[in-house]
PDB file of C-alpha atoms and ligand atoms in Angstrom:
ATOM      1  CA  MET A   1     -13.822  -0.556   6.951  1.00 91.00           C
ATOM      2  CA  SER A   2     -16.326   1.221   9.031  1.00 95.00           C
ATOM      3  CA  ILE A   3     -15.341  -0.179  12.160  1.00 97.00           C
ATOM      4  CA  GLU A   4     -11.887  -1.558  12.852  1.00 97.00           C
ATOM      5  CA  ILE A   5     -11.041  -3.249  16.125  1.00 98.00           C
ATOM      6  CA  ARG A   6      -7.713  -4.782  15.809  1.00 98.00           C
ATOM      7  CA  GLN A   7      -6.856  -6.954  18.951  1.00 98.00           C
ATOM      8  CA  VAL A   8      -8.929  -5.356  22.224  1.00 98.00           C
ATOM      9  CA  SER A   9      -8.560  -6.551  24.916  1.00 98.00           C
ATOM     10  CA  LYS A  10     -10.214  -4.860  28.287  1.00 98.00           C
ATOM     11  CA  TYR A  11      -9.507  -6.134  31.956  1.00 97.00           C
ATOM     12  CA  TYR A  12     -12.397  -4.404  34.539  1.00 96.00           C
ATOM     13  CA  GLY A  13      -9.754  -5.101  37.783  1.00 94.00           C
ATOM     14  CA  GLN A  14      -8.324  -8.887  37.504  1.00 93.00           C
ATOM     15  CA  GLN A  15     -10.943  -9.783  35.081  1.00 95.00           C
ATOM     16  CA  ALA A  16     -10.349  -9.861  30.983  1.00 96.00           C
ATOM     17  CA  ALA A  17     -13.527  -8.890  29.852  1.00 97.00           C
ATOM     18  CA  LEU A  18     -12.820  -8.712  26.176  1.00 98.00           C
ATOM     19  CA  LYS A  19      -9.531 -10.750  25.442  1.00 97.00           C
ATOM     20  CA  ASP A  20      -8.026 -10.431  21.932  1.00 97.00           C
ATOM     21  CA  VAL A  21     -10.809  -9.607  19.694  1.00 98.00           C
ATOM     22  CA  SER A  22     -10.217  -8.557  15.783  1.00 98.00           C
ATOM     23  CA  PHE A  23     -13.260  -7.660  14.014  1.00 97.00           C
ATOM     24  CA  GLY A  24     -13.798  -4.790  10.379  1.00 97.00           C
ATOM     25  CA  VAL A  25     -17.279  -3.656   9.754  1.00 97.00           C
ATOM     26  CA  LYS A  26     -17.731  -2.618   6.658  1.00 95.00           C
ATOM     27  CA  ARG A  27     -20.188   0.167   5.613  1.00 93.00           C
ATOM     28  CA  GLY A  28     -24.077  -0.303   5.661  1.00 92.00           C
ATOM     29  CA  GLU A  29     -22.862  -4.199   6.462  1.00 95.00           C
ATOM     30  CA  VAL A  30     -25.748  -5.063   9.249  1.00 96.00           C
ATOM     31  CA  VAL A  31     -24.100  -7.246  12.113  1.00 97.00           C
ATOM     32  CA  GLY A  32     -25.560  -9.204  14.800  1.00 96.00           C
ATOM     33  CA  PHE A  33     -23.242  -9.629  17.744  1.00 95.00           C
ATOM     34  CA  LEU A  34     -24.485 -12.364  19.413  1.00 92.00           C
ATOM     35  CA  GLY A  35     -23.502 -13.899  23.035  1.00 90.00           C
ATOM     36  CA  PRO A  36     -25.035 -15.345  26.653  1.00 89.00           C
ATOM     37  CA  ASN A  37     -25.199 -11.958  29.758  1.00 91.00           C
ATOM     38  CA  GLY A  38     -21.634 -11.396  30.249  1.00 93.00           C
ATOM     39  CA  ALA A  39     -19.985 -11.906  27.200  1.00 95.00           C
ATOM     40  CA  GLY A  40     -18.201  -9.317  27.145  1.00 97.00           C
ATOM     41  CA  LYS A  41     -20.604  -7.585  24.527  1.00 97.00           C
ATOM     42  CA  SER A  42     -21.555  -3.999  26.554  1.00 97.00           C
ATOM     43  CA  THR A  43     -17.865  -3.806  26.820  1.00 98.00           C
ATOM     44  CA  MET A  44     -17.788  -3.708  23.329  1.00 98.00           C
ATOM     45  CA  MET A  45     -19.818  -1.729  22.468  1.00 98.00           C
ATOM     46  CA  LYS A  46     -18.930   0.677  25.177  1.00 98.00           C
ATOM     47  CA  ILE A  47     -15.332   0.115  23.902  1.00 97.00           C
ATOM     48  CA  ILE A  48     -16.346   1.142  20.031  1.00 97.00           C
ATOM     49  CA  THR A  49     -18.470   4.210  21.564  1.00 97.00           C
ATOM     50  CA  CYS A  50     -15.540   5.705  23.309  1.00 95.00           C
ATOM     51  CA  TYR A  51     -17.288   5.479  26.453  1.00 95.00           C
ATOM     52  CA  ILE A  52     -14.583   3.588  27.964  1.00 96.00           C
ATOM     53  CA  PRO A  53     -10.942   2.538  26.203  1.00 96.00           C
ATOM     54  CA  PRO A  54     -10.020  -0.663  25.738  1.00 97.00           C
ATOM     55  CA  SER A  55      -6.754  -1.552  27.800  1.00 97.00           C
ATOM     56  CA  GLU A  56      -4.883  -2.742  24.976  1.00 97.00           C
ATOM     57  CA  GLY A  57      -5.272  -3.244  21.110  1.00 97.00           C
ATOM     58  CA  GLU A  58      -6.892  -0.144  18.359  1.00 97.00           C
ATOM     59  CA  VAL A  59     -10.333   0.695  17.478  1.00 97.00           C
ATOM     60  CA  LYS A  60     -11.087   2.685  14.345  1.00 97.00           C
ATOM     61  CA  VAL A  61     -14.498   4.044  13.397  1.00 97.00           C
ATOM     62  CA  ALA A  62     -15.243   5.610  10.050  1.00 95.00           C
ATOM     63  CA  GLY A  63     -11.503   5.710  10.331  1.00 95.00           C
ATOM     64  CA  LEU A  64     -11.058   8.185  12.519  1.00 97.00           C
ATOM     65  CA  ASP A  65      -8.790   6.143  16.011  1.00 95.00           C
ATOM     66  CA  HIS A  66     -10.028   5.936  19.100  1.00 93.00           C
ATOM     67  CA  PHE A  67      -7.153   7.634  21.186  1.00 91.00           C
ATOM     68  CA  ASN A  68      -6.524  10.167  18.669  1.00 94.00           C
ATOM     69  CA  ASP A  69      -9.490  11.405  17.436  1.00 95.00           C
ATOM     70  CA  SER A  70     -11.812  10.420  20.115  1.00 93.00           C
ATOM     71  CA  LEU A  71     -14.242  14.101  20.220  1.00 93.00           C
ATOM     72  CA  LYS A  72     -14.611  13.800  15.831  1.00 95.00           C
ATOM     73  CA  LEU A  73     -15.253  10.154  15.995  1.00 96.00           C
ATOM     74  CA  ARG A  74     -18.528  10.808  18.490  1.00 95.00           C
ATOM     75  CA  ARG A  75     -19.684  12.281  15.890  1.00 95.00           C
ATOM     76  CA  LYS A  76     -19.775   9.617  13.812  1.00 96.00           C
ATOM     77  CA  VAL A  77     -21.667   6.968  15.831  1.00 97.00           C
ATOM     78  CA  GLY A  78     -24.873   6.449  16.977  1.00 97.00           C
ATOM     79  CA  TYR A  79     -25.237   4.772  20.474  1.00 97.00           C
ATOM     80  CA  LEU A  80     -28.211   3.353  22.010  1.00 97.00           C
ATOM     81  CA  PRO A  81     -26.574   1.495  25.455  1.00 97.00           C
ATOM     82  CA  GLU A  82     -28.255  -1.120  27.381  1.00 95.00           C
ATOM     83  CA  ASN A  83     -31.345  -0.072  29.257  1.00 91.00           C
ATOM     84  CA  ASN A  84     -31.427   2.438  26.923  1.00 92.00           C
ATOM     85  CA  PRO A  85     -31.097   5.563  29.629  1.00 91.00           C
ATOM     86  CA  LEU A  86     -33.388   8.709  28.771  1.00 95.00           C
ATOM     87  CA  TYR A  87     -34.959  11.641  31.081  1.00 96.00           C
ATOM     88  CA  PRO A  88     -38.502  10.337  31.940  1.00 96.00           C
ATOM     89  CA  GLU A  89     -39.474  13.274  32.837  1.00 97.00           C
ATOM     90  CA  MET A  90     -38.615  15.833  29.662  1.00 98.00           C
ATOM     91  CA  TYR A  91     -41.324  16.397  27.780  1.00 98.00           C
ATOM     92  CA  ILE A  92     -39.621  14.224  23.340  1.00 98.00           C
ATOM     93  CA  ARG A  93     -39.282  18.145  21.873  1.00 97.00           C
ATOM     94  CA  GLU A  94     -37.818  19.154  24.758  1.00 97.00           C
ATOM     95  CA  TYR A  95     -34.981  16.118  24.771  1.00 98.00           C
ATOM     96  CA  LEU A  96     -34.441  15.528  21.523  1.00 98.00           C
ATOM     97  CA  ARG A  97     -33.534  19.192  21.328  1.00 97.00           C
ATOM     98  CA  PHE A  98     -31.406  18.653  24.110  1.00 97.00           C
ATOM     99  CA  VAL A  99     -29.762  15.901  22.350  1.00 97.00           C
ATOM    100  CA  ALA A 100     -29.973  17.742  19.449  1.00 97.00           C
ATOM    101  CA  GLY A 101     -27.761  21.042  21.173  1.00 96.00           C
ATOM    102  CA  ILE A 102     -24.845  18.712  21.748  1.00 94.00           C
ATOM    103  CA  TYR A 103     -24.311  17.776  19.160  1.00 95.00           C
ATOM    104  CA  GLY A 104     -24.069  21.183  17.911  1.00 95.00           C
ATOM    105  CA  ILE A 105     -26.914  20.452  14.784  1.00 95.00           C
ATOM    106  CA  PRO A 106     -27.948  23.174  13.210  1.00 93.00           C
ATOM    107  CA  LYS A 107     -31.228  24.365  12.531  1.00 94.00           C
ATOM    108  CA  ALA A 108     -31.839  21.452  15.527  1.00 95.00           C
ATOM    109  CA  LYS A 109     -35.618  22.187  15.610  1.00 96.00           C
ATOM    110  CA  GLN A 110     -36.632  21.657  12.085  1.00 97.00           C
ATOM    111  CA  ARG A 111     -34.170  18.429  12.181  1.00 97.00           C
ATOM    112  CA  VAL A 112     -36.188  17.393  15.429  1.00 98.00           C
ATOM    113  CA  GLU A 113     -39.308  17.530  13.446  1.00 97.00           C
ATOM    114  CA  GLU A 114     -37.729  15.330  10.963  1.00 96.00           C
ATOM    115  CA  ILE A 115     -35.839  12.242  13.538  1.00 96.00           C
ATOM    116  CA  ILE A 116     -39.580  12.760  15.239  1.00 97.00           C
ATOM    117  CA  GLU A 117     -40.736  10.875  11.677  1.00 95.00           C
ATOM    118  CA  THR A 118     -38.271   8.647  11.075  1.00 93.00           C
ATOM    119  CA  VAL A 119     -38.963   6.328  13.118  1.00 94.00           C
ATOM    120  CA  GLY A 120     -42.400   7.321  13.730  1.00 94.00           C
ATOM    121  CA  LEU A 121     -43.545   9.250  16.489  1.00 95.00           C
ATOM    122  CA  GLU A 122     -45.675  11.628  15.163  1.00 95.00           C
ATOM    123  CA  LEU A 123     -48.239  10.598  17.645  1.00 94.00           C
ATOM    124  CA  GLU A 124     -46.790  10.400  20.351  1.00 95.00           C
ATOM    125  CA  SER A 125     -44.651  13.157  20.276  1.00 95.00           C
ATOM    126  CA  HIS A 126     -46.381  15.480  22.402  1.00 96.00           C
ATOM    127  CA  LYS A 127     -45.504  13.540  25.561  1.00 97.00           C
ATOM    128  CA  GLN A 128     -43.900  13.015  28.623  1.00 97.00           C
ATOM    129  CA  ILE A 129     -41.074  10.173  27.819  1.00 97.00           C
ATOM    130  CA  GLY A 130     -42.001   9.230  31.653  1.00 96.00           C
ATOM    131  CA  ALA A 131     -45.963   8.295  29.458  1.00 97.00           C
ATOM    132  CA  LEU A 132     -44.570   6.345  26.750  1.00 96.00           C
ATOM    133  CA  SER A 133     -44.633   3.101  26.551  1.00 94.00           C
ATOM    134  CA  LYS A 134     -42.215   0.780  26.307  1.00 93.00           C
ATOM    135  CA  GLY A 135     -42.051   0.437  22.743  1.00 93.00           C
ATOM    136  CA  TYR A 136     -42.127   3.798  21.918  1.00 95.00           C
ATOM    137  CA  ARG A 137     -39.370   4.672  24.705  1.00 95.00           C
ATOM    138  CA  GLN A 138     -36.991   2.884  22.164  1.00 94.00           C
ATOM    139  CA  ARG A 139     -38.124   4.551  19.448  1.00 95.00           C
ATOM    140  CA  VAL A 140     -37.445   8.017  21.074  1.00 97.00           C
ATOM    141  CA  GLY A 141     -33.475   5.986  22.164  1.00 96.00           C
ATOM    142  CA  LEU A 142     -33.186   5.449  18.445  1.00 96.00           C
ATOM    143  CA  ALA A 143     -34.894   9.151  18.443  1.00 97.00           C
ATOM    144  CA  GLN A 144     -30.585  10.329  19.831  1.00 97.00           C
ATOM    145  CA  ALA A 145     -29.219   7.696  17.750  1.00 97.00           C
ATOM    146  CA  LEU A 146     -29.230   8.843  14.516  1.00 96.00           C
ATOM    147  CA  ILE A 147     -30.089  12.646  15.547  1.00 97.00           C
ATOM    148  CA  HIS A 148     -26.704  13.764  14.633  1.00 96.00           C
ATOM    149  CA  ASP A 149     -26.992  11.565  11.231  1.00 95.00           C
ATOM    150  CA  PRO A 150     -24.133   9.645  12.635  1.00 97.00           C
ATOM    151  CA  GLU A 151     -22.663   7.029   9.894  1.00 96.00           C
ATOM    152  CA  VAL A 152     -22.623   4.017  11.969  1.00 97.00           C
ATOM    153  CA  LEU A 153     -24.970   2.457  14.657  1.00 97.00           C
ATOM    154  CA  VAL A 154     -24.924   0.928  17.742  1.00 98.00           C
ATOM    155  CA  LEU A 155     -27.240  -0.420  19.407  1.00 97.00           C
ATOM    156  CA  ASP A 156     -26.911  -2.115  22.643  1.00 97.00           C
ATOM    157  CA  GLU A 157     -29.458  -5.259  23.173  1.00 95.00           C
ATOM    158  CA  PRO A 158     -32.506  -2.903  20.760  1.00 94.00           C
ATOM    159  CA  THR A 159     -35.444  -4.442  21.791  1.00 92.00           C
ATOM    160  CA  SER A 160     -34.850  -6.863  24.973  1.00 88.00           C
ATOM    161  CA  GLY A 161     -38.090  -6.417  26.894  1.00 86.00           C
ATOM    162  CA  LEU A 162     -40.200  -5.696  23.884  1.00 90.00           C
ATOM    163  CA  ASP A 163     -44.057  -7.022  23.852  1.00 89.00           C
ATOM    164  CA  PRO A 164     -44.398  -9.104  20.382  1.00 89.00           C
ATOM    165  CA  ASN A 165     -45.715  -6.376  18.762  1.00 89.00           C
ATOM    166  CA  GLN A 166     -43.921  -4.116  19.483  1.00 89.00           C
ATOM    167  CA  LEU A 167     -40.926  -6.027  18.689  1.00 90.00           C
ATOM    168  CA  GLU A 168     -41.509  -6.422  15.554  1.00 91.00           C
ATOM    169  CA  ASP A 169     -42.175  -2.522  14.798  1.00 90.00           C
ATOM    170  CA  ILE A 170     -39.015  -1.924  16.507  1.00 92.00           C
ATOM    171  CA  ARG A 171     -37.229  -4.626  14.197  1.00 93.00           C
ATOM    172  CA  ALA A 172     -38.910  -3.464  10.359  1.00 92.00           C
ATOM    173  CA  LEU A 173     -37.597   0.387  11.760  1.00 92.00           C
ATOM    174  CA  ILE A 174     -34.334  -0.982  13.101  1.00 94.00           C
ATOM    175  CA  LYS A 175     -34.003  -2.675   8.987  1.00 93.00           C
ATOM    176  CA  ARG A 176     -35.146   0.087   6.947  1.00 92.00           C
ATOM    177  CA  ILE A 177     -32.055   2.479   8.752  1.00 92.00           C
ATOM    178  CA  GLY A 178     -29.868  -0.370   8.591  1.00 91.00           C
ATOM    179  CA  LYS A 179     -30.573   0.352   4.541  1.00 92.00           C
ATOM    180  CA  GLU A 180     -27.967   3.237   4.751  1.00 91.00           C
ATOM    181  CA  LYS A 181     -26.334   2.879   8.195  1.00 95.00           C
ATOM    182  CA  THR A 182     -23.733   0.821   9.578  1.00 97.00           C
ATOM    183  CA  VAL A 183     -25.275  -0.898  12.035  1.00 97.00           C
ATOM    184  CA  LEU A 184     -24.096  -3.382  15.137  1.00 97.00           C
ATOM    185  CA  LEU A 185     -26.780  -4.622  16.670  1.00 96.00           C
ATOM    186  CA  SER A 186     -26.600  -6.808  19.919  1.00 96.00           C
ATOM    187  CA  THR A 187     -29.116  -9.596  21.335  1.00 91.00           C
ATOM    188  CA  HIS A 188     -29.272 -12.521  22.358  1.00 83.00           C
ATOM    189  CA  ILE A 189     -32.262 -13.418  20.282  1.00 83.00           C
ATOM    190  CA  MET A 190     -31.348 -16.073  17.444  1.00 81.00           C
ATOM    191  CA  GLN A 191     -34.508 -15.056  15.665  1.00 81.00           C
ATOM    192  CA  GLU A 192     -33.046 -11.604  15.341  1.00 88.00           C
ATOM    193  CA  VAL A 193     -30.651 -11.515  13.252  1.00 90.00           C
ATOM    194  CA  GLU A 194     -32.379 -13.478  11.296  1.00 86.00           C
ATOM    195  CA  ALA A 195     -34.933 -11.544  10.748  1.00 88.00           C
ATOM    196  CA  ILE A 196     -32.178  -8.458  10.424  1.00 92.00           C
ATOM    197  CA  CYS A 197     -28.577  -8.869  10.072  1.00 94.00           C
ATOM    198  CA  ASN A 198     -26.502  -9.983   6.834  1.00 92.00           C
ATOM    199  CA  ARG A 199     -24.382 -11.323   8.930  1.00 94.00           C
ATOM    200  CA  ALA A 200     -23.045 -12.453  12.798  1.00 94.00           C
ATOM    201  CA  ILE A 201     -20.440 -12.138  15.628  1.00 95.00           C
ATOM    202  CA  ILE A 202     -20.940 -14.835  18.035  1.00 93.00           C
ATOM    203  CA  ILE A 203     -18.875 -14.091  21.253  1.00 94.00           C
ATOM    204  CA  LYS A 204     -18.101 -16.056  24.153  1.00 93.00           C
ATOM    205  CA  ARG A 205     -15.743 -15.020  27.540  1.00 94.00           C
ATOM    206  CA  GLY A 206     -14.658 -12.504  25.728  1.00 97.00           C
ATOM    207  CA  GLN A 207     -13.831 -14.559  23.066  1.00 96.00           C
ATOM    208  CA  ILE A 208     -14.640 -14.792  19.037  1.00 95.00           C
ATOM    209  CA  VAL A 209     -16.085 -18.033  18.336  1.00 91.00           C
ATOM    210  CA  ALA A 210     -17.983 -17.778  14.943  1.00 90.00           C
ATOM    211  CA  ASP A 211     -18.215 -14.482  12.673  1.00 92.00           C
ATOM    212  CA  SER A 212     -20.149 -15.531   9.315  1.00 89.00           C
ATOM    213  CA  PRO A 213     -22.536 -14.214   7.150  1.00 90.00           C
ATOM    214  CA  VAL A 214     -26.548 -15.563   8.008  1.00 86.00           C
ATOM    215  CA  SER A 215     -27.352 -17.954   6.205  1.00 79.00           C
ATOM    216  CA  GLU A 216     -23.665 -19.080   6.126  1.00 80.00           C
ATOM    217  CA  LEU A 217     -23.383 -19.541   9.550  1.00 76.00           C
ATOM    218  CA  LYS A 218     -26.114 -22.567   9.395  1.00 68.00           C
ATOM    219  CA  SER A 219     -24.073 -24.415   7.058  1.00 61.00           C
ATOM    220  CA  ALA A 220     -20.523 -23.576   7.849  1.00 53.00           C
ATOM    221  CA  ARG A 221     -20.441 -24.065  11.883  1.00 55.00           C
ATOM    222  CA  GLY A 222     -20.908 -27.363  13.568  1.00 63.00           C
ATOM    223  CA  LYS A 223     -22.479 -30.894  12.546  1.00 76.00           C
ATOM    224  CA  ILE A 224     -24.230 -32.446   9.506  1.00 83.00           C
ATOM    225  CA  VAL A 225     -27.625 -34.806  10.330  1.00 87.00           C
ATOM    226  CA  PHE A 226     -28.469 -36.438   6.876  1.00 92.00           C
ATOM    227  CA  HIS A 227     -31.377 -38.746   6.637  1.00 94.00           C
ATOM    228  CA  LEU A 228     -31.332 -41.543   3.874  1.00 95.00           C
ATOM    229  CA  GLN A 229     -33.605 -44.293   3.456  1.00 96.00           C
ATOM    230  CA  VAL A 230     -32.764 -46.956   0.923  1.00 96.00           C
ATOM    231  CA  ASP A 231     -34.753 -50.017  -0.587  1.00 95.00           C
ATOM    232  CA  LYS A 232     -31.897 -52.252   0.289  1.00 94.00           C
ATOM    233  CA  PRO A 233     -29.870 -52.033   3.671  1.00 95.00           C
ATOM    234  CA  LEU A 234     -26.573 -50.997   3.398  1.00 95.00           C
ATOM    235  CA  SER A 235     -24.057 -51.615   5.841  1.00 94.00           C
ATOM    236  CA  LEU A 236     -23.072 -48.842   9.425  1.00 94.00           C
ATOM    237  CA  SER A 237     -19.829 -50.427   9.197  1.00 94.00           C
ATOM    238  CA  LYS A 238     -19.555 -48.966   5.272  1.00 95.00           C
ATOM    239  CA  LEU A 239     -20.884 -46.298   6.318  1.00 95.00           C
ATOM    240  CA  GLU A 240     -19.059 -45.174   8.460  1.00 94.00           C
ATOM    241  CA  LYS A 241     -16.306 -45.469   7.078  1.00 94.00           C
ATOM    242  CA  ILE A 242     -17.057 -42.499   4.435  1.00 94.00           C
ATOM    243  CA  GLU A 243     -14.561 -39.571   5.042  1.00 92.00           C
ATOM    244  CA  GLY A 244     -16.014 -37.446   6.965  1.00 90.00           C
ATOM    245  CA  VAL A 245     -18.472 -38.901   8.796  1.00 93.00           C
ATOM    246  CA  LEU A 246     -19.516 -38.985  12.680  1.00 91.00           C
ATOM    247  CA  LYS A 247     -21.459 -41.049  13.418  1.00 91.00           C
ATOM    248  CA  VAL A 248     -24.473 -44.185  11.547  1.00 95.00           C
ATOM    249  CA  VAL A 249     -27.614 -44.932  13.238  1.00 94.00           C
ATOM    250  CA  GLU A 250     -30.246 -47.064  11.699  1.00 95.00           C
ATOM    251  CA  THR A 251     -33.565 -45.599  12.385  1.00 94.00           C
ATOM    252  CA  GLN A 252     -35.490 -47.986  10.508  1.00 94.00           C
ATOM    253  CA  LYS A 253     -34.892 -50.845   8.108  1.00 94.00           C
ATOM    254  CA  CYS A 254     -33.267 -49.530   5.054  1.00 94.00           C
ATOM    255  CA  ARG A 255     -33.520 -46.135   7.275  1.00 96.00           C
ATOM    256  CA  TYR A 256     -30.157 -43.619   8.518  1.00 96.00           C
ATOM    257  CA  LYS A 257     -29.251 -40.991  10.233  1.00 94.00           C
ATOM    258  CA  ILE A 258     -26.329 -39.976   8.976  1.00 94.00           C
ATOM    259  CA  THR A 259     -23.978 -37.080  11.117  1.00 89.00           C
ATOM    260  CA  SER A 260     -21.679 -35.927   9.268  1.00 89.00           C
ATOM    261  CA  GLY A 261     -18.526 -32.805   9.749  1.00 83.00           C
ATOM    262  CA  LYS A 262     -18.867 -31.849   6.666  1.00 83.00           C
ATOM    263  CA  ALA A 263     -21.415 -32.053   3.720  1.00 83.00           C
ATOM    264  CA  ILE A 264     -21.480 -35.598   2.645  1.00 90.00           C
ATOM    265  CA  GLY A 265     -24.458 -35.421   0.321  1.00 89.00           C
ATOM    266  CA  PRO A 266     -22.806 -36.438  -3.019  1.00 92.00           C
ATOM    267  CA  ASP A 267     -20.783 -38.965  -1.032  1.00 93.00           C
ATOM    268  CA  LEU A 268     -23.412 -40.818  -0.152  1.00 94.00           C
ATOM    269  CA  THR A 269     -25.220 -40.336  -3.435  1.00 94.00           C
ATOM    270  CA  ALA A 270     -22.131 -42.332  -4.843  1.00 94.00           C
ATOM    271  CA  PHE A 271     -21.632 -44.255  -2.429  1.00 95.00           C
ATOM    272  CA  VAL A 272     -25.076 -46.365  -2.482  1.00 95.00           C
ATOM    273  CA  ALA A 273     -24.991 -46.615  -6.387  1.00 94.00           C
ATOM    274  CA  ARG A 274     -22.441 -49.244  -5.051  1.00 95.00           C
ATOM    275  CA  GLU A 275     -23.679 -50.817  -3.627  1.00 94.00           C
ATOM    276  CA  ALA A 276     -26.514 -51.651  -5.544  1.00 94.00           C
ATOM    277  CA  CYS A 277     -28.775 -49.634  -3.997  1.00 93.00           C
ATOM    278  CA  THR A 278     -32.108 -46.624  -5.101  1.00 94.00           C
ATOM    279  CA  ILE A 279     -32.087 -44.250  -2.436  1.00 95.00           C
ATOM    280  CA  GLU A 280     -36.236 -43.439  -1.219  1.00 95.00           C
ATOM    281  CA  GLU A 281     -35.061 -39.996   0.093  1.00 95.00           C
ATOM    282  CA  LEU A 282     -31.689 -38.196   0.581  1.00 94.00           C
ATOM    283  CA  ARG A 283     -32.621 -35.361   2.907  1.00 92.00           C
ATOM    284  CA  ARG A 284     -30.472 -32.330   5.147  1.00 88.00           C
ATOM    285  CA  GLU A 285     -31.819 -31.833   8.242  1.00 82.00           C
ATOM    286  CA  GLU A 286     -31.282 -28.182   8.808  1.00 71.00           C
ATOM    287  CA  MET A 287     -29.612 -26.369  11.490  1.00 70.00           C
ATOM    288  CA  THR A 288     -31.949 -23.989  13.632  1.00 71.00           C
ATOM    289  CA  LEU A 289     -29.521 -20.599  14.692  1.00 72.00           C
ATOM    290  CA  GLU A 290     -30.526 -21.383  17.941  1.00 73.00           C
ATOM    291  CA  ASP A 291     -28.860 -24.579  17.612  1.00 75.00           C
ATOM    292  CA  VAL A 292     -26.001 -22.843  16.001  1.00 76.00           C
ATOM    293  CA  PHE A 293     -25.643 -20.859  18.899  1.00 78.00           C
ATOM    294  CA  LYS A 294     -26.228 -23.074  22.070  1.00 77.00           C
ATOM    295  CA  SER A 295     -23.162 -25.383  20.036  1.00 75.00           C
ATOM    296  CA  LEU A 296     -20.634 -22.338  20.155  1.00 78.00           C
ATOM    297  CA  THR A 297     -21.269 -20.619  22.967  1.00 77.00           C
ATOM    298  CA  GLN A 298     -21.935 -23.911  25.343  1.00 76.00           C
TER     299      GLN A 298
HETATM  300  P1  LIG B   1     -22.392  -8.531  27.662  1.00 87.05           P
HETATM  301  O1  LIG B   1     -23.051  -7.413  27.677  1.00 87.05           O
HETATM  302  O2  LIG B   1     -21.844  -9.054  26.860  1.00 87.05           O
HETATM  303  O3  LIG B   1     -23.733  -9.064  29.483  1.00 87.05           O
HETATM  304  P2  LIG B   1     -20.505  -7.007  29.912  1.00 87.05           P
HETATM  305  O4  LIG B   1     -19.743  -6.924  28.631  1.00 87.05           O
HETATM  306  O5  LIG B   1     -21.744  -6.271  30.493  1.00 87.05           O
HETATM  307  O6  LIG B   1     -21.424  -7.766  29.441  1.00 87.05           O
HETATM  308  O7  LIG B   1     -19.645  -8.202  30.676  1.00 87.05           O
HETATM  309  C1  LIG B   1     -18.543  -8.028  30.633  1.00 87.05           C
HETATM  310  C2  LIG B   1     -17.900  -9.156  31.537  1.00 87.05           C
HETATM  311  O8  LIG B   1     -17.536  -8.202  32.031  1.00 87.05           O
HETATM  312  C3  LIG B   1     -18.836  -9.546  32.617  1.00 87.05           C
HETATM  313  O9  LIG B   1     -18.354 -10.898  33.289  1.00 87.05           O
HETATM  314  C4  LIG B   1     -19.099  -8.437  33.482  1.00 87.05           C
HETATM  315  O10 LIG B   1     -19.559  -9.222  34.755  1.00 87.05           O
HETATM  316  C5  LIG B   1     -17.674  -7.599  33.973  1.00 87.05           C
HETATM  317  N1  LIG B   1     -18.569  -6.416  33.917  1.00 87.05           N
HETATM  318  C6  LIG B   1     -18.563  -5.644  32.132  1.00 87.05           C
HETATM  319  N2  LIG B   1     -18.879  -4.464  33.138  1.00 87.05           N
HETATM  320  C7  LIG B   1     -17.724  -3.715  34.470  1.00 87.05           C
HETATM  321  C8  LIG B   1     -17.867  -3.155  35.350  1.00 87.05           C
HETATM  322  N3  LIG B   1     -18.054  -2.141  35.385  1.00 87.05           N
HETATM  323  N4  LIG B   1     -16.335  -3.710  35.787  1.00 87.05           N
HETATM  324  C9  LIG B   1     -16.476  -4.379  36.814  1.00 87.05           C
HETATM  325  N5  LIG B   1     -16.130  -5.662  35.452  1.00 87.05           N
HETATM  326  C10 LIG B   1     -17.620  -5.366  34.272  1.00 87.05           C
HETATM  327 MG1  LIG B   2     -25.182  -5.666  27.685  1.00 87.05          MG
END
């Protein structure tokens, strides 16, 4: 495990920002940490990166304990904080050498050149940070997070405020970096998770409400809607009695919209056959991740 979070709670005075949160991230996974504003994403990330301590619970990163091995732990984590705080008056190389110095990286000059190449900053590398576009500032932020070659990368809303082109570039870059590192990335954009992540953790008011592979999130959560068209009318009350069915609406003659709590495709087929009808169409409505997110966080 690259990240192990056990029963972590965090209180700001009376307010609980995280309540009994547990999850693990395996080496090499790219996990999306999703939730509406104020859900506790940044708080969790600050705890993982040792910026703040949890009020309760255990945190381990790269096998190192948050309390006992805090300094070693920080060497294993790269962190791009929310809003990417940078020094606008510094030049890119000057800033990255400064960060390399903090980490005590040997051959810092060479490493800075390598990282400039990794994040695609070559053409802008002579500029002052304040003169860069937001997309390029984000690359500088990623460069500082990666310079010490950490095992784990924690990115807090890395694409917020970018225009569509910059967004695509930064997502592609994160995807590329994600092949070699464990990444935990927060966002409130569902498409981002589909584009970059293997797994999604959804958090709401400080508690985890979903944790599953992105591919399963759509089907595992919430309701499934089927559209069924047959050659002869079916009895609505009989359809409603099929196990798992929550609601049936006859949308047109011999067309039914069936909402269920689980996958009932085979049961529907069998039912129609028992009623001596023929299926003309049976289709499962794709739930978007947005729907899942809404149903879980509202
Ligand atoms: P997110 O990143 O998901 O938007 P945060 O982790 O920033 O959420 O915040 C979670 C909750 O904790 C919010 O209600 C926020 O107002 C509160 N909070 C965050 N930081 C502090 C702080 N330093 N002092 C008091 N409350 C805070
Ligand atoms: Mg935040």
